Coordinates of C-alpha atoms and ligand atoms in Angstrom, one line a residue:
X590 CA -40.9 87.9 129.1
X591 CA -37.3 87.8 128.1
X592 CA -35.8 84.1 128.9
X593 CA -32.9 84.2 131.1
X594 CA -29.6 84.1 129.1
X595 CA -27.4 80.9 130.4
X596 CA -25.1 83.1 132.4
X597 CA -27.8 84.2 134.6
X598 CA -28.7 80.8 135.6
X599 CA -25.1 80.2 136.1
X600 CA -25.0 83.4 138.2
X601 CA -28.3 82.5 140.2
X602 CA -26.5 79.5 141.9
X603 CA -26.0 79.4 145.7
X604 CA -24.0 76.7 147.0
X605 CA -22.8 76.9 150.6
X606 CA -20.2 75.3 152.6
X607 CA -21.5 73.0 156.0
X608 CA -20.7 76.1 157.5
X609 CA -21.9 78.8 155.8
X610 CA -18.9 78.9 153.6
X611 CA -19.3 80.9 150.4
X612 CA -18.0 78.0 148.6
X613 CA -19.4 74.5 149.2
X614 CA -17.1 72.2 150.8
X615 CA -15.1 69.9 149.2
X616 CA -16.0 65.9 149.9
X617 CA -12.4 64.8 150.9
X618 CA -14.1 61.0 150.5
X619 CA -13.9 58.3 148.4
X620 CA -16.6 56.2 150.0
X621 CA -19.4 57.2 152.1
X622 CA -21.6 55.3 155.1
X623 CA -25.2 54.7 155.6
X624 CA -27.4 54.9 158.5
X625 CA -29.1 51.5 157.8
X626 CA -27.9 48.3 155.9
X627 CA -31.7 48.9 153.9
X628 CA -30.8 52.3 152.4
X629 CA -27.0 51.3 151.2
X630 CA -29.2 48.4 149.1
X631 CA -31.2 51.2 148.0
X632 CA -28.8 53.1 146.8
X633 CA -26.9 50.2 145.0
X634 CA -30.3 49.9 143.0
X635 CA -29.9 53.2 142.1
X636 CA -33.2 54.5 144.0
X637 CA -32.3 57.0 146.6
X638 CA -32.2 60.8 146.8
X639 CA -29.6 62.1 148.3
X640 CA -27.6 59.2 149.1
X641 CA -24.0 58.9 148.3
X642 CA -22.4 55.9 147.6
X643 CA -19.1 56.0 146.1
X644 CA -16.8 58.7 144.7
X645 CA -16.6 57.0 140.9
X646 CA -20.6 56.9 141.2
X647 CA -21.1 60.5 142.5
X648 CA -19.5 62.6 144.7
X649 CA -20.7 65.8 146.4
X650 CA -18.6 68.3 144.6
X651 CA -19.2 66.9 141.1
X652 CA -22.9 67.1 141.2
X653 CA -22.5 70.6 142.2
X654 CA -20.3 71.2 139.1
X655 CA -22.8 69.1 137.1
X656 CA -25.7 71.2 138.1
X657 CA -23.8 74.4 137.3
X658 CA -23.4 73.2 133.8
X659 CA -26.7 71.5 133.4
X660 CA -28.0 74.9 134.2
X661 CA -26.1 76.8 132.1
X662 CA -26.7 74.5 129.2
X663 CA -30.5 74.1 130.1
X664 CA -30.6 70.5 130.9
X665 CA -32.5 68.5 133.7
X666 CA -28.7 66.9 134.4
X667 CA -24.9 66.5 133.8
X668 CA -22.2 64.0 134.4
X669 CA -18.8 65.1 135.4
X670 CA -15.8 63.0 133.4
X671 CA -12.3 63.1 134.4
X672 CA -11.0 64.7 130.7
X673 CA -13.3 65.8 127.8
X674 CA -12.3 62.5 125.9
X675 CA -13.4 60.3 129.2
X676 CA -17.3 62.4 128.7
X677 CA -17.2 61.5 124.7
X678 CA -16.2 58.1 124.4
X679 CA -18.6 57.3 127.4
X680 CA -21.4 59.2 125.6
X681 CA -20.8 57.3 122.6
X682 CA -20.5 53.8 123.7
X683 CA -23.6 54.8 126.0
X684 CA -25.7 55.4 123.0
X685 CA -24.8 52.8 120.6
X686 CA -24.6 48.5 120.4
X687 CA -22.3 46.8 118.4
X688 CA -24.0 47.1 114.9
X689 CA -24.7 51.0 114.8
X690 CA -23.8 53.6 113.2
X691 CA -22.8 57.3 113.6
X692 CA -22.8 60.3 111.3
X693 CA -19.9 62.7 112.6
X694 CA -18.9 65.9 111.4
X695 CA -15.2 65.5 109.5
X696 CA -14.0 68.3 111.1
X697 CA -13.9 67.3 114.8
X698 CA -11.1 67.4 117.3
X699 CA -8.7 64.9 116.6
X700 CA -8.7 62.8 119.6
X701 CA -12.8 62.2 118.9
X702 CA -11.9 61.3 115.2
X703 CA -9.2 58.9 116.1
X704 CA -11.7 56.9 118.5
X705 CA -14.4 57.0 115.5
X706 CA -12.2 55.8 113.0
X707 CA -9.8 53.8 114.5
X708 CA -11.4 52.5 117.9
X709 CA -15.1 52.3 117.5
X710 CA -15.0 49.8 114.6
X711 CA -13.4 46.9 117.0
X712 CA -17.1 47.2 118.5
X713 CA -19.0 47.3 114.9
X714 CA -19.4 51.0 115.4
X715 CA -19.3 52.4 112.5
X716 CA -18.6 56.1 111.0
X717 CA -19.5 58.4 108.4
X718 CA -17.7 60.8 108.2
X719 CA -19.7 64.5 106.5
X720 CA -19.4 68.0 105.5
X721 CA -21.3 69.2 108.6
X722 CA -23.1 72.0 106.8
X723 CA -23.7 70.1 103.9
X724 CA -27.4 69.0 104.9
X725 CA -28.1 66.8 101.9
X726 CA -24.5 64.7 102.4
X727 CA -25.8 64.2 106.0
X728 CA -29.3 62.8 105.3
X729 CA -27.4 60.6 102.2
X730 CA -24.8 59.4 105.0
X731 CA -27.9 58.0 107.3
X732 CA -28.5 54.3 107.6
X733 CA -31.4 52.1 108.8
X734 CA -28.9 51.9 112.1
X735 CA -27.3 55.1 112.3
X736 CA -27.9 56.2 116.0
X737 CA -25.9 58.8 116.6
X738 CA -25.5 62.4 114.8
X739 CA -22.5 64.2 116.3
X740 CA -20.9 67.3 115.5
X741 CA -19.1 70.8 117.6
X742 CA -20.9 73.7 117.7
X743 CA -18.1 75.4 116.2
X744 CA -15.8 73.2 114.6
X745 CA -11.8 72.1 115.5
X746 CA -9.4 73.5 113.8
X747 CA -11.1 75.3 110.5
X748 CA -13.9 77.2 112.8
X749 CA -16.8 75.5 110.8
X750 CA -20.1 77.0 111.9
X751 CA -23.0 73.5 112.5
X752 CA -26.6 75.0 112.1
X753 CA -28.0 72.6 114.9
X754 CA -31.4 74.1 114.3
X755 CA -31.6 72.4 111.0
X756 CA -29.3 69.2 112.3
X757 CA -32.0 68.4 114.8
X758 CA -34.6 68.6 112.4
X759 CA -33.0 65.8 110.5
X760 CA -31.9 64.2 113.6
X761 CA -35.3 64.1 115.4
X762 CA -36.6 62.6 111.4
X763 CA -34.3 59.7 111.8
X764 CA -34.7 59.2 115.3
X765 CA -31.0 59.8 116.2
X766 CA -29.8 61.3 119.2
X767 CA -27.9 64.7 118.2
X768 CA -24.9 65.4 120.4
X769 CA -23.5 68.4 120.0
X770 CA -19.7 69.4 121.6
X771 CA -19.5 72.8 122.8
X772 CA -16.4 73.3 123.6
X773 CA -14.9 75.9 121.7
X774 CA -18.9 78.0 122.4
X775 CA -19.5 77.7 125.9
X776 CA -22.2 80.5 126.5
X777 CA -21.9 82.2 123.0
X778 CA -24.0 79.3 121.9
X779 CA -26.6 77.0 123.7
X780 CA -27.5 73.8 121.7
X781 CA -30.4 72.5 123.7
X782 CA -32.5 75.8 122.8
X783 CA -31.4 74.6 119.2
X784 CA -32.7 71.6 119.8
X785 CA -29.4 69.6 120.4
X786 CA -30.2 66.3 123.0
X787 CA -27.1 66.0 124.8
X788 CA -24.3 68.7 124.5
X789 CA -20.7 68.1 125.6
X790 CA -18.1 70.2 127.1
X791 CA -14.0 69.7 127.2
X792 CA -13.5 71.7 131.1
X793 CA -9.9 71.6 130.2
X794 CA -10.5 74.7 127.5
X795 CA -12.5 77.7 128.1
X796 CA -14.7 76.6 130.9
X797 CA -11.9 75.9 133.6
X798 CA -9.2 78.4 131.8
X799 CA -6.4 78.2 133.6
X800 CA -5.0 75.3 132.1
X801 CA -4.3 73.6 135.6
X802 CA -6.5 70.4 135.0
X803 CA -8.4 68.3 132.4
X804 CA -11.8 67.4 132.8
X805 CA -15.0 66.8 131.0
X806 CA -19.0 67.2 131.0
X807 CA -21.7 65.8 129.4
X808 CA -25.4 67.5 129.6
X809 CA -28.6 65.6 128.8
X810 CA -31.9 64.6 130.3
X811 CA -32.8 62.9 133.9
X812 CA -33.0 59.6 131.6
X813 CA -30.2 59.2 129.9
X814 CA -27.5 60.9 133.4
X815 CA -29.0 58.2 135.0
X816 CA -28.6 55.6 132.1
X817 CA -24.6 56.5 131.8
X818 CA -24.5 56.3 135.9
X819 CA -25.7 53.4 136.0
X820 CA -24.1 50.8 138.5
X821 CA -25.4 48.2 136.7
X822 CA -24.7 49.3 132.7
X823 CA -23.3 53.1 132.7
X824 CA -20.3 54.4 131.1
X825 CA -19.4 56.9 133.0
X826 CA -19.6 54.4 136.3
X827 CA -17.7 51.4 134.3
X828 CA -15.1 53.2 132.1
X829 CA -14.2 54.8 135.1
X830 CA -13.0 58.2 134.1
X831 CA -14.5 59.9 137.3
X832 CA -13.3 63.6 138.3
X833 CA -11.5 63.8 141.4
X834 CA -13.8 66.1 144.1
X835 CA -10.5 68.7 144.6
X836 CA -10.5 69.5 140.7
X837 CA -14.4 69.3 140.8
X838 CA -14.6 72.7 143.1
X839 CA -11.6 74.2 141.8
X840 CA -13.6 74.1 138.3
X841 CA -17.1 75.2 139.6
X842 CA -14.8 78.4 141.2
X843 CA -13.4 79.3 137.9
X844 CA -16.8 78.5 136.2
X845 CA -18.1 81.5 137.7
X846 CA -16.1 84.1 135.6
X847 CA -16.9 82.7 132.7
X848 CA -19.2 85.1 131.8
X849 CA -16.8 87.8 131.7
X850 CA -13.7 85.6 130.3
X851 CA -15.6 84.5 127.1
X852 CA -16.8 88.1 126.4
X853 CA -13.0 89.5 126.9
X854 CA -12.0 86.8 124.7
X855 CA -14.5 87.1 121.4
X856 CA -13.6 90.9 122.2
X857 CA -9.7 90.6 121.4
X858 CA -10.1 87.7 119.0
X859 CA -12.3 90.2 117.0
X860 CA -10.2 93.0 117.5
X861 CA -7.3 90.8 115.8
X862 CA -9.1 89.2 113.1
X863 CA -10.2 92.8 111.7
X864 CA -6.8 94.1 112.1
X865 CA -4.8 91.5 110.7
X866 CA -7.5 90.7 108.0
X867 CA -7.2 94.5 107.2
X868 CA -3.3 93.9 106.2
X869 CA -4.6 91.5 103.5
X870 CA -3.6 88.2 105.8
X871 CA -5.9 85.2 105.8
X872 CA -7.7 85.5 108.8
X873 CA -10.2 82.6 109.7
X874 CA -12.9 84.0 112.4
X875 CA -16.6 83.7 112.4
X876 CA -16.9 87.3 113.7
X877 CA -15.5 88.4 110.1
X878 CA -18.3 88.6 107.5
X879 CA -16.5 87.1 104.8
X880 CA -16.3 83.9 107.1
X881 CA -18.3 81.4 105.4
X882 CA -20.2 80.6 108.6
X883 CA -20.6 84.2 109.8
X884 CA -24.3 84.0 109.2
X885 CA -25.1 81.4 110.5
X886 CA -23.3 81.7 113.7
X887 CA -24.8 85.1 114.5
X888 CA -28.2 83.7 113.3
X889 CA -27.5 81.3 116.6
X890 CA -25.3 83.0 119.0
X891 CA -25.6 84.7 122.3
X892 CA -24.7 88.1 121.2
X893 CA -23.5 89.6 124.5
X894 CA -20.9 86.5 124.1
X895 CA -19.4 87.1 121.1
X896 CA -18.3 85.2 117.9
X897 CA -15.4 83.0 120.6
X898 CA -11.8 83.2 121.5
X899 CA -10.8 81.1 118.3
X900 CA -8.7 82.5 115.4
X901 CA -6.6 80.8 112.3
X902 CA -4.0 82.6 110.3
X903 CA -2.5 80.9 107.1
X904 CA 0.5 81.8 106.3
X905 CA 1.2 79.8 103.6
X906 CA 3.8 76.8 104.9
X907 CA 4.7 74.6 107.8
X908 CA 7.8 76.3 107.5
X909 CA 6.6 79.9 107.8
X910 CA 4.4 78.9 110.3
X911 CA 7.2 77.4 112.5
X912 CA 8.7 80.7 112.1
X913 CA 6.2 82.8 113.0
X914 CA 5.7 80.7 116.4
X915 CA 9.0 80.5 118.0
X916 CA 9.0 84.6 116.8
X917 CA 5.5 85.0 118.9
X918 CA 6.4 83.2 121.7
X919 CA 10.0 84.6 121.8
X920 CA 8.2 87.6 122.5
X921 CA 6.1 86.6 124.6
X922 CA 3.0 86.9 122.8
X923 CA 1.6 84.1 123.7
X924 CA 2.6 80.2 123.9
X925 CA 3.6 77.5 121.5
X926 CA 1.2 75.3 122.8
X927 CA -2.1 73.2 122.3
X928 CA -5.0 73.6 123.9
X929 CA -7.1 76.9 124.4
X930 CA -8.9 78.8 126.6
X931 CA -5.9 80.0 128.7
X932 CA -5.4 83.9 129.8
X933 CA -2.4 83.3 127.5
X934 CA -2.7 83.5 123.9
X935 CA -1.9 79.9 122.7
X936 CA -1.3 78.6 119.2
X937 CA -0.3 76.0 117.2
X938 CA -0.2 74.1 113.7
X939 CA -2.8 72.1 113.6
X940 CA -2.3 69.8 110.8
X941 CA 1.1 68.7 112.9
X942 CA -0.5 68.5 116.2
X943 CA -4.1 68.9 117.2
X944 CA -5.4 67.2 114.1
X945 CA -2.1 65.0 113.2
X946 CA -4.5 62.0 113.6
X947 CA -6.1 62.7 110.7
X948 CA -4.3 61.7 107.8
X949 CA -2.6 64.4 104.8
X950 CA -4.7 63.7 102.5
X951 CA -7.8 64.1 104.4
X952 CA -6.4 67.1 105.9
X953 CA -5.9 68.5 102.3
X954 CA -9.5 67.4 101.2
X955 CA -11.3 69.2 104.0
X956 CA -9.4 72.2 103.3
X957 CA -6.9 71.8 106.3
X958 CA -3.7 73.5 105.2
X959 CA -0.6 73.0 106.8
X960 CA 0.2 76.9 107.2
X961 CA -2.3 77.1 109.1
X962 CA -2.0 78.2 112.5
X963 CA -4.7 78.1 114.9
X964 CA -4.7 80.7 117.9
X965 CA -6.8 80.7 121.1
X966 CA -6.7 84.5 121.6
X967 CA -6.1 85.2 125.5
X968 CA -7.2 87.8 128.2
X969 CA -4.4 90.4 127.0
X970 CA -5.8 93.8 128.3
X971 CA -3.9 95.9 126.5
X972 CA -4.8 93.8 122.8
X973 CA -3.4 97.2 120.4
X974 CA -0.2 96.3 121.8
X975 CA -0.8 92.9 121.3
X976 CA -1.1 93.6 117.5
X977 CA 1.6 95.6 117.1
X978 CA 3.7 92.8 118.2
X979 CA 2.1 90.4 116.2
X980 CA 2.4 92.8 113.2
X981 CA 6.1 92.9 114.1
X982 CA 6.9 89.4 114.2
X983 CA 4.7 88.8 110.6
X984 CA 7.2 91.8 109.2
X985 CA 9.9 90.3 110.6
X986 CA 9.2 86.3 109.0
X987 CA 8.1 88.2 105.7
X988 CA 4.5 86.9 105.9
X989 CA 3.6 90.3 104.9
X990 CA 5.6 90.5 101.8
X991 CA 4.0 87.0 100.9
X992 CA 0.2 88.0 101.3
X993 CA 1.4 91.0 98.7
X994 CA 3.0 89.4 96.3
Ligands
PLP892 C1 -9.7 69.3 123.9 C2 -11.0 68.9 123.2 C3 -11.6 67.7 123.5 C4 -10.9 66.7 124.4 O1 -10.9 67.1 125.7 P1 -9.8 66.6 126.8 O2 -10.3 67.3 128.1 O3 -8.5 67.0 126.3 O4 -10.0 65.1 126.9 C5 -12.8 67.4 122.8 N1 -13.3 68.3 122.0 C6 -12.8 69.5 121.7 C7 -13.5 70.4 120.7 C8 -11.6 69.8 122.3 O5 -11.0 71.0 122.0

């Protein structure tokens, strides 16, 4: 029997309002009462079902959003976060003591770099920092008290592809706990069937998609939702960064086109990458065969989803890029902006913004180039027109005469 694919389960999911509304209602609460002084200790012990307590512990409308997610992601649980850096930084400081250590993909986004290299160390957490699909640096990198192996699914800004299949091997060898962000993959890849532990998602991006809202998720087992829930000792409940109930169910409504948004995006992004690639520009985009983690993305994706919504175009300098931006988004092609995900085509530089945290010559080393321009690729329905434009604005900045000469 054929397993069914995560946007089934996501799909299969009925919640109702208290009166038969199609959409379950919205807890306008903060705090909650109890029939009986007995059962609110209960709950402060953290040992009763169906029991609510406070709004920063759980609220009604975020464990509906967390058991859409869990279920699409095929874990037991999930913990809503107020912003996808609120769900890291409370996963990480869950997992490790003073003392430990994490191996961490280089290429990560650069608000989870900055807290590894610049934040974590006031705690004695330490980080390597590793070519992700360079297997033998990763097992070199390990220590007796690494903890932690972290990496995305499909890697900020340079579209890196992590083989998580062969990452949990080593991580389950080790004994680390291998937490995978998925932020840029949401359905076109599922890291738990990889054998990821816990897998974190950025709602800001893709998964919301209308760029109304930030917000964050982490999935993992019973165990360790409970562990960062925790009155007592939890992140999530003593950081603080709680999702407010209103975005909660605004987020679980645009969850449910998903399945249809992601496919519409990896279908224009592809669409672009062939053509412009086909002009001799330097297209980055796993969907292209001469990306050098083509294989290994396909050899782990979710086919029906495609190859994502994320593109990179270098055109050479900070300069030309510049140029080529204000051009797009004079005509409207898409937005000057960070961020991804949107209907909108979005793009940016990403050695100036989205990864300015890490510094030049780290940038240069990793092979981050400062023409290049990243490009969420957006809903456009008509996306030959889109080209053209594109095409149009390239002529017009001379990228074109560059590639050729
Ligand atoms: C945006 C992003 C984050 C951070 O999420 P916020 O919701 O902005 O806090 C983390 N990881 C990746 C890959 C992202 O793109």
């Amino acid at each position: 029997m054929k397993s069914k694919q995560p946007a089934q389960h996501l799909q299969d999911l009925q919640f109702f309002g208290e009166f038969g509304g199609v959409n379950p209602s919205i807890s306008d609460s903060s705090t909650y009462t109890f029939m009986t002084a007995k059962s609110m200790s209960d709950t402060f012990e953290g040992n009763t079902e169906g029991c609510y307590l406070y709004s920063r512990h759980t609220s009604p409308s975020n464990l509906y959003l967390g058991e859409a997610l869990a279920r699409m992601e095929g874990t037991e649980a999930a913990q809503t976060f107020a912003s996808g850096m609120g769900a890291i930084t409370a996963t990480l400081m869950q997992l490790c003591n003073a003392g430990d250590h994490i191996v961490t993909s280089r290429t990560i986004y650069g608000g989870t770099y900055a807290f590894l290299k610049n934040f974590a160390p006031k705690f004695q957490i330490e980080s390597s920092f590793v070519d992700i699909t360079n297997l033998e640096q990763i097992e070199a990198a390990i220590q007796p008290n690494t903890k932690i192996l972290y990496c995305e699914a499909l890697s900020n800004p340079l579209l890196e592809i992590a083989d998580i299949k062969a990452l949990s091997k080593i991580a389950k060898k080790h004994k680390l706990t291998l937490v995978v962000d998925n932020t840029f993959t949401p359905l076109c890849i599922s890291p738990i069937q990889l054998g990821a532990d816990v897998v974190i998602h950025s709602l800001t991006k893709f998964i919301n998609g209308s760029s109304d809202c930030v917000a964050g998720i982490v999935c993992g087992s019973q165990e360790f939702i409970e562990a960062i829930k925790s009155v007592n000792d939890g992140a999530a409940m003593l950081f603080g960064s709680t999702l407010d109930s209103l975005r909660a169910a605004s987020i679980l409504k645009n969850l449910r086109t998903l399945p249809i948004r992601m496919k519409q995006h990896s279908a224009n992004a592809i669409y672009l990458a062939e053509k412009l690639s086909s002009l001799g520009l330097k297209v980055g985009y796993p969907g292209l065969e001469n990306h050098r983690g083509h294989y290994q993305m396909k050899a782990q994706l979710n086919e029906e989803f495609g190859f994502s919504g994320l593109m990179t175009l270098d055109v050479g300098s900070l300069e030309k890029a510049n140029e080529v931006m204000e051009l797009m988004q004079h005509k409207n092609i898409g937005y000057l902006a960070v961020s991804l995900g949107f209907y909108k085509t979005l793009f940016c530089a990403s050695g100036t913004s989205t990864s300015s945290e890490i510094p030049e010559e780290e940038q240069k080393e990793m092979g981050l180039s400062e023409g290049l321009i990243r490009f969420s690729i957006g809903l456009d329905n008509d996306i030959e027109h889109t080209f053209q434009q594109m095409k149009e604005c390239l002529e017009i900045c001379k990228v074109l005469d560059y590639v050729k000469s």
